[in-house]
PDB file of C-alpha atoms and ligand atoms in Angstrom:
ATOM      1  CA  MET A 467       0.000   0.000   0.000  1.00  0.00           C
ATOM      2  CA  ASP A 468       1.518   3.352  -1.006  1.00  0.00           C
ATOM      3  CA  LYS A 469       1.285   6.547   1.021  1.00  0.00           C
ATOM      4  CA  LYS A 470      -1.560   7.958  -1.068  1.00  0.00           C
ATOM      5  CA  THR A 471      -3.781   4.895  -0.582  1.00  0.00           C
ATOM      6  CA  MET A 472      -2.960   4.827   3.125  1.00  0.00           C
ATOM      7  CA  LEU A 473      -4.015   8.496   3.406  1.00  0.00           C
ATOM      8  CA  LYS A 474      -7.286   7.743   1.621  1.00  0.00           C
ATOM      9  CA  VAL A 475      -8.052   4.868   4.010  1.00  0.00           C
ATOM     10  CA  VAL A 476      -7.332   7.061   7.042  1.00  0.00           C
ATOM     11  CA  ILE A 477      -9.576   9.856   5.691  1.00  0.00           C
ATOM     12  CA  VAL A 478     -12.437   7.408   5.042  1.00  0.00           C
ATOM     13  CA  MET A 479     -12.100   6.015   8.604  1.00  0.00           C
ATOM     14  CA  ILE A 480     -12.126   9.513  10.137  1.00  0.00           C
ATOM     15  CA  VAL A 481     -15.202  10.503   8.135  1.00  0.00           C
ATOM     16  CA  ALA A 482     -16.979   7.265   9.143  1.00  0.00           C
ATOM     17  CA  MET A 483     -16.225   7.877  12.836  1.00  0.00           C
ATOM     18  CA  ALA A 484     -17.440  11.469  12.578  1.00  0.00           C
ATOM     19  CA  VAL A 485     -20.700  10.356  10.975  1.00  0.00           C
ATOM     20  CA  ALA A 486     -21.203   7.694  13.664  1.00  0.00           C
ATOM     21  CA  LEU A 487     -20.645  10.254  16.438  1.00  0.00           C
ATOM     22  CA  LEU A 488     -23.007  12.686  14.760  1.00  0.00           C
ATOM     23  CA  ILE A 489     -25.799  10.072  14.517  1.00  0.00           C
ATOM     24  CA  ARG A 490     -25.270   9.089  18.175  1.00  0.00           C
ATOM     25  CA  GLY A 491     -25.472  12.733  19.184  1.00  0.00           C
ATOM     26  CA  ILE A 492     -28.734  13.205  17.266  1.00  0.00           C
ATOM     27  CA  LEU A 493     -30.253  10.106  18.843  1.00  0.00           C
ATOM     28  CA  LEU A 494     -29.273  11.165  22.375  1.00  0.00           C
ATOM     29  CA  HIS A 495     -30.639  14.643  21.774  1.00  0.00           C
ATOM     30  CA  SER A 496     -33.967  13.367  20.526  1.00  0.00           C
ATOM     31  CA  LYS A 497     -34.278  11.120  23.611  1.00  0.00           C
ATOM     32  CA  ASN A 498     -33.399  13.719  26.203  1.00  0.00           C
ATOM     33  CA  GLY A 499     -34.398  16.907  24.501  1.00  0.00           C
ATOM     34  CA  GLU A 500     -37.797  18.510  24.188  1.00  0.00           C
ATOM     35  CA  GLN A 501     -40.341  16.553  22.292  1.00  0.00           C
ATOM     36  CA  GLY A 502     -41.186  17.954  18.938  1.00  0.00           C
ATOM     37  CA  PRO A 503     -44.733  18.713  17.873  1.00  0.00           C
ATOM     38  CA  VAL A 504     -47.031  15.654  17.754  1.00  0.00           C
ATOM     39  CA  THR A 505     -47.892  14.808  14.209  1.00  0.00           C
ATOM     40  CA  ALA A 506     -51.513  14.314  13.193  1.00  0.00           C
ATOM     41  CA  GLU A 507     -50.781  10.669  12.636  1.00  0.00           C
ATOM     42  CA  GLU A 508     -49.412  10.202  16.150  1.00  0.00           C
ATOM     43  CA  LEU A 509     -52.315  12.119  17.657  1.00  0.00           C
ATOM     44  CA  SER A 510     -54.948  10.059  15.903  1.00  0.00           C
ATOM     45  CA  PHE A 511     -53.177   6.892  17.033  1.00  0.00           C
ATOM     46  CA  THR A 512     -53.192   8.107  20.653  1.00  0.00           C
ATOM     47  CA  GLU A 513     -56.856   9.052  20.424  1.00  0.00           C
ATOM     48  CA  THR A 514     -57.764   5.659  19.004  1.00  0.00           C
ATOM     49  CA  GLU A 515     -55.954   3.997  21.899  1.00  0.00           C
ATOM     50  CA  LEU A 516     -57.863   6.052  24.452  1.00  0.00           C
ATOM     51  CA  GLU A 517     -61.243   5.800  22.765  1.00  0.00           C
ATOM     52  CA  PRO A 518     -63.592   3.725  24.927  1.00  0.00           C
ATOM     53  CA  LYS A 519     -64.762   0.505  23.346  1.00  0.00           C
ATOM     54  CA  PRO A 520     -68.432   0.583  22.292  1.00  0.00           C
ATOM     55  CA  TYR A 521     -69.759  -1.809  24.920  1.00  0.00           C
ATOM     56  CA  SER A 522     -67.385  -1.092  27.811  1.00  0.00           C
ATOM     57  CA  GLY A 523     -69.194  -1.446  31.119  1.00  0.00           C
ATOM     58  CA  MET A 524     -71.694  -3.958  29.765  1.00  0.00           C
ATOM     59  CA  ILE A 525     -71.733  -7.393  31.402  1.00  0.00           C
ATOM     60  CA  ILE A 526     -72.838 -10.543  29.613  1.00  0.00           C
ATOM     61  CA  VAL A 527     -72.933 -14.025  31.116  1.00  0.00           C
ATOM     62  CA  ILE A 528     -72.339 -16.763  28.562  1.00  0.00           C
ATOM     63  CA  ASP A 529     -73.592 -20.099  29.813  1.00  0.00           C
ATOM     64  CA  ALA A 530     -72.356 -23.044  27.760  1.00  0.00           C
ATOM     65  CA  GLY A 531     -74.966 -25.693  28.519  1.00  0.00           C
ATOM     66  CA  HIS A 532     -74.043 -29.097  29.993  1.00  0.00           C
ATOM     67  CA  GLY A 533     -70.404 -30.260  30.298  1.00  0.00           C
ATOM     68  CA  GLY A 534     -68.359 -32.946  31.997  1.00  0.00           C
ATOM     69  CA  LYS A 535     -70.471 -36.027  32.679  1.00  0.00           C
ATOM     70  CA  ASP A 536     -73.541 -34.362  31.135  1.00  0.00           C
ATOM     71  CA  PRO A 537     -73.213 -34.484  27.337  1.00  0.00           C
ATOM     72  CA  GLY A 538     -76.599 -32.868  26.656  1.00  0.00           C
ATOM     73  CA  LYS A 539     -78.214 -33.983  23.402  1.00  0.00           C
ATOM     74  CA  VAL A 540     -76.378 -36.533  21.278  1.00  0.00           C
ATOM     75  CA  GLY A 541     -76.412 -35.916  17.535  1.00  0.00           C
ATOM     76  CA  ALA A 542     -77.545 -38.205  14.720  1.00  0.00           C
ATOM     77  CA  ASN A 543     -73.887 -39.039  14.145  1.00  0.00           C
ATOM     78  CA  GLY A 544     -72.742 -38.868  17.737  1.00  0.00           C
ATOM     79  CA  THR A 545     -71.916 -35.169  18.170  1.00  0.00           C
ATOM     80  CA  LEU A 546     -72.151 -34.151  21.821  1.00  0.00           C
ATOM     81  CA  GLU A 547     -74.132 -31.009  22.525  1.00  0.00           C
ATOM     82  CA  LYS A 548     -71.803 -29.953  25.372  1.00  0.00           C
ATOM     83  CA  ASP A 549     -68.878 -29.658  22.912  1.00  0.00           C
ATOM     84  CA  ILE A 550     -70.730 -27.522  20.358  1.00  0.00           C
ATOM     85  CA  ASN A 551     -72.105 -25.306  23.143  1.00  0.00           C
ATOM     86  CA  LEU A 552     -68.622 -24.656  24.519  1.00  0.00           C
ATOM     87  CA  GLU A 553     -67.085 -23.971  21.093  1.00  0.00           C
ATOM     88  CA  ILE A 554     -69.748 -21.356  20.289  1.00  0.00           C
ATOM     89  CA  ALA A 555     -69.528 -19.865  23.783  1.00  0.00           C
ATOM     90  CA  LEU A 556     -65.751 -19.367  23.504  1.00  0.00           C
ATOM     91  CA  LEU A 557     -66.072 -17.767  20.044  1.00  0.00           C
ATOM     92  CA  LEU A 558     -68.772 -15.422  21.332  1.00  0.00           C
ATOM     93  CA  LYS A 559     -66.660 -14.508  24.371  1.00  0.00           C
ATOM     94  CA  GLU A 560     -63.803 -13.445  22.107  1.00  0.00           C
ATOM     95  CA  LEU A 561     -66.071 -11.334  19.910  1.00  0.00           C
ATOM     96  CA  LEU A 562     -67.754  -9.544  22.827  1.00  0.00           C
ATOM     97  CA  GLU A 563     -64.477  -8.837  24.623  1.00  0.00           C
ATOM     98  CA  GLU A 564     -63.120  -7.140  21.492  1.00  0.00           C
ATOM     99  CA  ASP A 565     -65.831  -4.505  21.991  1.00  0.00           C
ATOM    100  CA  GLY A 566     -65.177  -4.012  25.688  1.00  0.00           C
ATOM    101  CA  VAL A 567     -67.935  -6.246  27.087  1.00  0.00           C
ATOM    102  CA  THR A 568     -67.142  -7.888  30.412  1.00  0.00           C
ATOM    103  CA  VAL A 569     -67.869 -11.557  29.826  1.00  0.00           C
ATOM    104  CA  VAL A 570     -68.600 -13.971  32.654  1.00  0.00           C
ATOM    105  CA  MET A 571     -68.482 -17.642  31.675  1.00  0.00           C
ATOM    106  CA  THR A 572     -70.200 -20.377  33.669  1.00  0.00           C
ATOM    107  CA  ARG A 573     -67.630 -22.824  32.271  1.00  0.00           C
ATOM    108  CA  GLN A 574     -64.661 -22.591  29.911  1.00  0.00           C
ATOM    109  CA  THR A 575     -63.658 -26.241  29.745  1.00  0.00           C
ATOM    110  CA  ASP A 576     -65.396 -29.589  29.399  1.00  0.00           C
ATOM    111  CA  THR A 577     -66.496 -29.663  33.002  1.00  0.00           C
ATOM    112  CA  GLY A 578     -69.754 -29.482  34.900  1.00  0.00           C
ATOM    113  CA  LEU A 579     -70.323 -27.360  37.997  1.00  0.00           C
ATOM    114  CA  TYR A 580     -70.608 -30.306  40.377  1.00  0.00           C
ATOM    115  CA  ASP A 581     -68.502 -32.309  42.795  1.00  0.00           C
ATOM    116  CA  GLU A 582     -67.503 -35.797  41.719  1.00  0.00           C
ATOM    117  CA  ASN A 583     -69.154 -37.284  44.824  1.00  0.00           C
ATOM    118  CA  SER A 584     -72.362 -35.257  44.528  1.00  0.00           C
ATOM    119  CA  SER A 585     -75.552 -37.329  44.783  1.00  0.00           C
ATOM    120  CA  ASN A 586     -77.384 -35.001  42.360  1.00  0.00           C
ATOM    121  CA  LYS A 587     -74.813 -33.647  39.908  1.00  0.00           C
ATOM    122  CA  LYS A 588     -77.391 -32.102  37.588  1.00  0.00           C
ATOM    123  CA  MET A 589     -79.030 -30.048  40.336  1.00  0.00           C
ATOM    124  CA  GLN A 590     -75.676 -28.973  41.776  1.00  0.00           C
ATOM    125  CA  ASP A 591     -74.561 -27.999  38.292  1.00  0.00           C
ATOM    126  CA  LEU A 592     -77.644 -25.861  37.653  1.00  0.00           C
ATOM    127  CA  LYS A 593     -77.417 -24.225  41.082  1.00  0.00           C
ATOM    128  CA  GLY A 594     -73.749 -23.492  40.414  1.00  0.00           C
ATOM    129  CA  ARG A 595     -74.687 -21.725  37.192  1.00  0.00           C
ATOM    130  CA  LEU A 596     -77.384 -19.730  38.977  1.00  0.00           C
ATOM    131  CA  ALA A 597     -74.889 -18.669  41.643  1.00  0.00           C
ATOM    132  CA  ILE A 598     -72.445 -17.353  39.021  1.00  0.00           C
ATOM    133  CA  ILE A 599     -75.271 -15.544  37.220  1.00  0.00           C
ATOM    134  CA  GLY A 600     -76.581 -14.103  40.504  1.00  0.00           C
ATOM    135  CA  GLU A 601     -73.214 -12.554  41.354  1.00  0.00           C
ATOM    136  CA  SER A 602     -72.593 -11.247  37.859  1.00  0.00           C
ATOM    137  CA  ARG A 603     -74.957  -8.232  37.723  1.00  0.00           C
ATOM    138  CA  ALA A 604     -75.227  -9.091  34.032  1.00  0.00           C
ATOM    139  CA  ASP A 605     -77.127  -6.992  31.520  1.00  0.00           C
ATOM    140  CA  LEU A 606     -78.042 -10.235  29.793  1.00  0.00           C
ATOM    141  CA  VAL A 607     -77.471 -13.948  30.302  1.00  0.00           C
ATOM    142  CA  VAL A 608     -77.110 -16.005  27.123  1.00  0.00           C
ATOM    143  CA  SER A 609     -77.376 -19.734  27.633  1.00  0.00           C
ATOM    144  CA  ILE A 610     -76.143 -21.702  24.628  1.00  0.00           C
ATOM    145  CA  HIS A 611     -77.681 -25.063  23.742  1.00  0.00           C
ATOM    146  CA  GLN A 612     -78.429 -27.329  20.781  1.00  0.00           C
ATOM    147  CA  ASN A 613     -81.755 -28.926  20.105  1.00  0.00           C
ATOM    148  CA  SER A 614     -82.951 -32.428  19.254  1.00  0.00           C
ATOM    149  CA  PHE A 615     -86.250 -33.831  18.026  1.00  0.00           C
ATOM    150  CA  SER A 616     -87.702 -37.193  17.017  1.00  0.00           C
ATOM    151  CA  ASP A 617     -88.395 -35.924  13.483  1.00  0.00           C
ATOM    152  CA  ALA A 618     -84.924 -35.656  11.894  1.00  0.00           C
ATOM    153  CA  SER A 619     -86.124 -33.142   9.304  1.00  0.00           C
ATOM    154  CA  VAL A 620     -86.722 -30.444  11.936  1.00  0.00           C
ATOM    155  CA  CYS A 621     -83.938 -27.837  11.925  1.00  0.00           C
ATOM    156  CA  GLY A 622     -83.023 -24.213  12.605  1.00  0.00           C
ATOM    157  CA  PRO A 623     -82.258 -22.047  15.620  1.00  0.00           C
ATOM    158  CA  GLN A 624     -84.812 -21.110  18.262  1.00  0.00           C
ATOM    159  CA  VAL A 625     -84.489 -18.695  21.157  1.00  0.00           C
ATOM    160  CA  PHE A 626     -86.413 -18.976  24.433  1.00  0.00           C
ATOM    161  CA  TYR A 627     -87.189 -16.402  27.102  1.00  0.00           C
ATOM    162  CA  TYR A 628     -88.993 -16.430  30.417  1.00  0.00           C
ATOM    163  CA  GLU A 629     -92.694 -15.936  29.978  1.00  0.00           C
ATOM    164  CA  GLY A 630     -93.749 -12.524  31.194  1.00  0.00           C
ATOM    165  CA  SER A 631     -90.304 -10.951  30.976  1.00  0.00           C
ATOM    166  CA  LYS A 632     -90.596  -8.043  28.540  1.00  0.00           C
ATOM    167  CA  GLN A 633     -86.846  -7.544  28.360  1.00  0.00           C
ATOM    168  CA  GLY A 634     -86.328 -11.266  27.947  1.00  0.00           C
ATOM    169  CA  GLU A 635     -88.783 -11.241  25.059  1.00  0.00           C
ATOM    170  CA  SER A 636     -87.084  -8.239  23.496  1.00  0.00           C
ATOM    171  CA  ALA A 637     -83.642  -9.872  23.736  1.00  0.00           C
ATOM    172  CA  ALA A 638     -84.969 -13.203  22.422  1.00  0.00           C
ATOM    173  CA  THR A 639     -86.689 -11.499  19.468  1.00  0.00           C
ATOM    174  CA  LEU A 640     -83.567  -9.593  18.446  1.00  0.00           C
ATOM    175  CA  VAL A 641     -81.281 -12.616  18.822  1.00  0.00           C
ATOM    176  CA  GLN A 642     -83.749 -14.887  17.009  1.00  0.00           C
ATOM    177  CA  ASN A 643     -83.983 -12.438  14.088  1.00  0.00           C
ATOM    178  CA  ALA A 644     -80.203 -12.069  13.932  1.00  0.00           C
ATOM    179  CA  LEU A 645     -79.741 -15.863  13.831  1.00  0.00           C
ATOM    180  CA  ASN A 646     -82.436 -16.235  11.146  1.00  0.00           C
ATOM    181  CA  THR A 647     -80.989 -13.566   8.867  1.00  0.00           C
ATOM    182  CA  GLU A 648     -77.261 -14.063   9.435  1.00  0.00           C
ATOM    183  CA  LEU A 649     -77.480 -17.851   9.056  1.00  0.00           C
ATOM    184  CA  GLU A 650     -79.887 -17.498   6.118  1.00  0.00           C
ATOM    185  CA  ILE A 651     -82.412 -19.900   7.624  1.00  0.00           C
ATOM    186  CA  ALA A 652     -84.852 -21.115   4.970  1.00  0.00           C
ATOM    187  CA  LYS A 653     -87.765 -21.658   7.353  1.00  0.00           C
ATOM    188  CA  PRO A 654     -87.162 -19.165  10.139  1.00  0.00           C
ATOM    189  CA  ARG A 655     -88.692 -19.795  13.557  1.00  0.00           C
ATOM    190  CA  THR A 656     -89.898 -17.221  16.037  1.00  0.00           C
ATOM    191  CA  GLN A 657     -88.736 -16.785  19.624  1.00  0.00           C
ATOM    192  CA  LYS A 658     -90.735 -18.706  22.186  1.00  0.00           C
ATOM    193  CA  SER A 659     -91.702 -18.074  25.798  1.00  0.00           C
ATOM    194  CA  ASN A 660     -91.209 -20.738  28.432  1.00  0.00           C
ATOM    195  CA  ASP A 661     -92.283 -20.984  32.043  1.00  0.00           C
ATOM    196  CA  ASN A 662     -90.705 -24.203  33.235  1.00  0.00           C
ATOM    197  CA  TYR A 663     -87.005 -24.426  32.282  1.00  0.00           C
ATOM    198  CA  PHE A 664     -85.131 -24.600  35.563  1.00  0.00           C
ATOM    199  CA  LEU A 665     -82.612 -21.872  34.751  1.00  0.00           C
ATOM    200  CA  LEU A 666     -85.113 -19.543  33.085  1.00  0.00           C
ATOM    201  CA  THR A 667     -87.562 -19.662  35.973  1.00  0.00           C
ATOM    202  CA  ARG A 668     -84.932 -19.090  38.638  1.00  0.00           C
ATOM    203  CA  CYS A 669     -82.537 -16.732  36.931  1.00  0.00           C
ATOM    204  CA  SER A 670     -82.177 -13.407  38.723  1.00  0.00           C
ATOM    205  CA  GLN A 671     -81.093 -11.619  35.546  1.00  0.00           C
ATOM    206  CA  ILE A 672     -82.597 -11.233  32.078  1.00  0.00           C
ATOM    207  CA  MET A 673     -81.897 -14.520  30.356  1.00  0.00           C
ATOM    208  CA  ILE A 674     -82.371 -16.110  26.976  1.00  0.00           C
ATOM    209  CA  ILE A 675     -81.678 -19.660  25.888  1.00  0.00           C
ATOM    210  CA  ALA A 676     -80.301 -19.865  22.363  1.00  0.00           C
ATOM    211  CA  GLU A 677     -80.840 -23.290  20.826  1.00  0.00           C
ATOM    212  CA  CYS A 678     -78.569 -22.804  17.814  1.00  0.00           C
ATOM    213  CA  GLY A 679     -79.632 -25.847  15.796  1.00  0.00           C
ATOM    214  CA  PHE A 680     -80.885 -29.436  15.818  1.00  0.00           C
ATOM    215  CA  LEU A 681     -78.295 -32.159  16.333  1.00  0.00           C
ATOM    216  CA  SER A 682     -80.987 -34.694  15.382  1.00  0.00           C
ATOM    217  CA  ASN A 683     -80.903 -33.306  11.827  1.00  0.00           C
ATOM    218  CA  PRO A 684     -77.812 -34.848  10.153  1.00  0.00           C
ATOM    219  CA  ASP A 685     -77.299 -31.845   7.832  1.00  0.00           C
ATOM    220  CA  GLU A 686     -77.500 -29.361  10.650  1.00  0.00           C
ATOM    221  CA  GLU A 687     -75.306 -31.584  12.823  1.00  0.00           C
ATOM    222  CA  LYS A 688     -72.701 -31.399  10.063  1.00  0.00           C
ATOM    223  CA  LEU A 689     -72.993 -27.606   9.954  1.00  0.00           C
ATOM    224  CA  LEU A 690     -72.657 -27.334  13.732  1.00  0.00           C
ATOM    225  CA  ASN A 691     -69.428 -29.330  13.482  1.00  0.00           C
ATOM    226  CA  ASP A 692     -68.049 -26.795  10.997  1.00  0.00           C
ATOM    227  CA  LYS A 693     -65.914 -24.066  12.557  1.00  0.00           C
ATOM    228  CA  THR A 694     -66.901 -21.459   9.964  1.00  0.00           C
ATOM    229  CA  TYR A 695     -70.588 -22.064  10.672  1.00  0.00           C
ATOM    230  CA  ARG A 696     -69.999 -21.830  14.419  1.00  0.00           C
ATOM    231  CA  GLN A 697     -68.221 -18.522  13.852  1.00  0.00           C
ATOM    232  CA  ARG A 698     -71.263 -17.298  11.904  1.00  0.00           C
ATOM    233  CA  ILE A 699     -73.490 -18.358  14.817  1.00  0.00           C
ATOM    234  CA  ALA A 700     -71.274 -16.453  17.273  1.00  0.00           C
ATOM    235  CA  GLU A 701     -71.375 -13.362  15.054  1.00  0.00           C
ATOM    236  CA  ALA A 702     -75.164 -13.588  14.726  1.00  0.00           C
ATOM    237  CA  LEU A 703     -75.505 -13.920  18.514  1.00  0.00           C
ATOM    238  CA  ARG A 704     -73.268 -10.869  18.935  1.00  0.00           C
ATOM    239  CA  LYS A 705     -75.435  -8.870  16.519  1.00  0.00           C
ATOM    240  CA  GLY A 706     -78.631  -9.709  18.399  1.00  0.00           C
ATOM    241  CA  ILE A 707     -77.012  -9.092  21.798  1.00  0.00           C
ATOM    242  CA  TYR A 708     -75.768  -5.642  20.742  1.00  0.00           C
ATOM    243  CA  GLU A 709     -79.155  -4.733  19.305  1.00  0.00           C
ATOM    244  CA  TYR A 710     -80.645  -5.632  22.665  1.00  0.00           C
ATOM    245  CA  LEU A 711     -77.985  -3.747  24.659  1.00  0.00           C
ATOM    246  CA  ASP A 712     -78.674  -0.693  22.500  1.00  0.00           C
ATOM    247  CA  THR A 713     -82.295  -0.740  23.669  1.00  0.00           C
ATOM    248  CA  VAL A 714     -81.457  -1.006  27.366  1.00  0.00           C
ATOM    249  CA  THR A 715     -81.767   2.560  28.515  1.00  0.00           C
ATOM    250  CA  GLU A 716     -83.994   2.049  31.528  1.00  0.00           C
ATOM    251  CA  PRO A 717     -82.824   0.672  34.872  1.00  0.00           C
ATOM    252  CA  LYS A 718     -82.452  -3.069  34.990  1.00  0.00           C
ATOM    253  CA  GLU A 719     -85.549  -5.182  35.539  1.00  0.00           C
ATOM    254  CA  GLY A 720     -85.842  -6.378  39.127  1.00  0.00           C
ATOM    255  CA  GLY A 721     -85.386  -9.973  38.086  1.00  0.00           C
ATOM    256  CA  GLN A 722     -87.513 -12.801  36.898  1.00  0.00           C
ATOM    257  CA  THR A 723     -87.957 -14.773  40.086  1.00  0.00           C
ATOM    258  CA  ASP A 724     -91.121 -14.372  42.037  1.00  0.00           C
ATOM    259  CA  PRO A 725     -89.840 -13.527  45.548  1.00  0.00           C
ATOM    260  CA  GLU A 726     -92.753 -15.466  47.100  1.00  0.00           C
ATOM    261  CA  GLU A 727     -91.637 -18.620  45.366  1.00  0.00           C
ATOM    262  CA  PRO A 728     -89.018 -20.638  47.259  1.00  0.00           C
ATOM    263  CA  ILE A 729     -85.864 -21.374  45.309  1.00  0.00           C
ATOM    264  CA  ILE A 730     -85.170 -25.085  45.166  1.00  0.00           C
TER     265      ILE A 730
HETATM  266 ZN1   ZN B1148     -79.017 -28.439  26.151  1.00  0.00          ZN
END
């Protein structure tokens, strides 16, 4: 290497070091120094972060029917109702939480709410669900089930509410309509009142029971086993639930249980 080349190399190294020091200086200054004006882009990002979610403060109980030793209805090809209920419940939970809803689940795994040595597991399970619902102060309780019937051709979702509960009827109507339209049900059903389901008659909050489909119908059983269809069910339930929440402007109904009636 001759002197000239050596000089060039030294100059390049000095320039490189100077540039590196300069960049370091700029970085340190920007960290410690005053913050520059916030750009519109940054501001809108901050505002989006702080914006309350549309259903913050709302409480929904999602009750996935059956579980553990109680399979619920068994489908034409062996599908267990408890599994479909839980899958839909978990999808719905995720959707509602995205919009700020506080979701209370009665179960999140394949378990029932009973002790292994209980002499009446079914009753303990139902009472356990009622206890969770009672403590929840929920705006709405959505119990998820699947149906079954002796005639295998019967299909489609149906939503139940406690007879005499105006808010229950309103919620059931909106959820029923959402399921009918979003799932494109050929022969849509209407919501139905009920006065003897254990949970409905003893629930302290506004409650609906969403029977999403018939496991006794092999075609519908197949649909209920399809994740995309279950997602559509969850989205339809969300739509109906939000339409109901949007109508709740008055103070909560006192409850559905007749105080004179002893709770079993
Ligand atoms: Zn059921």
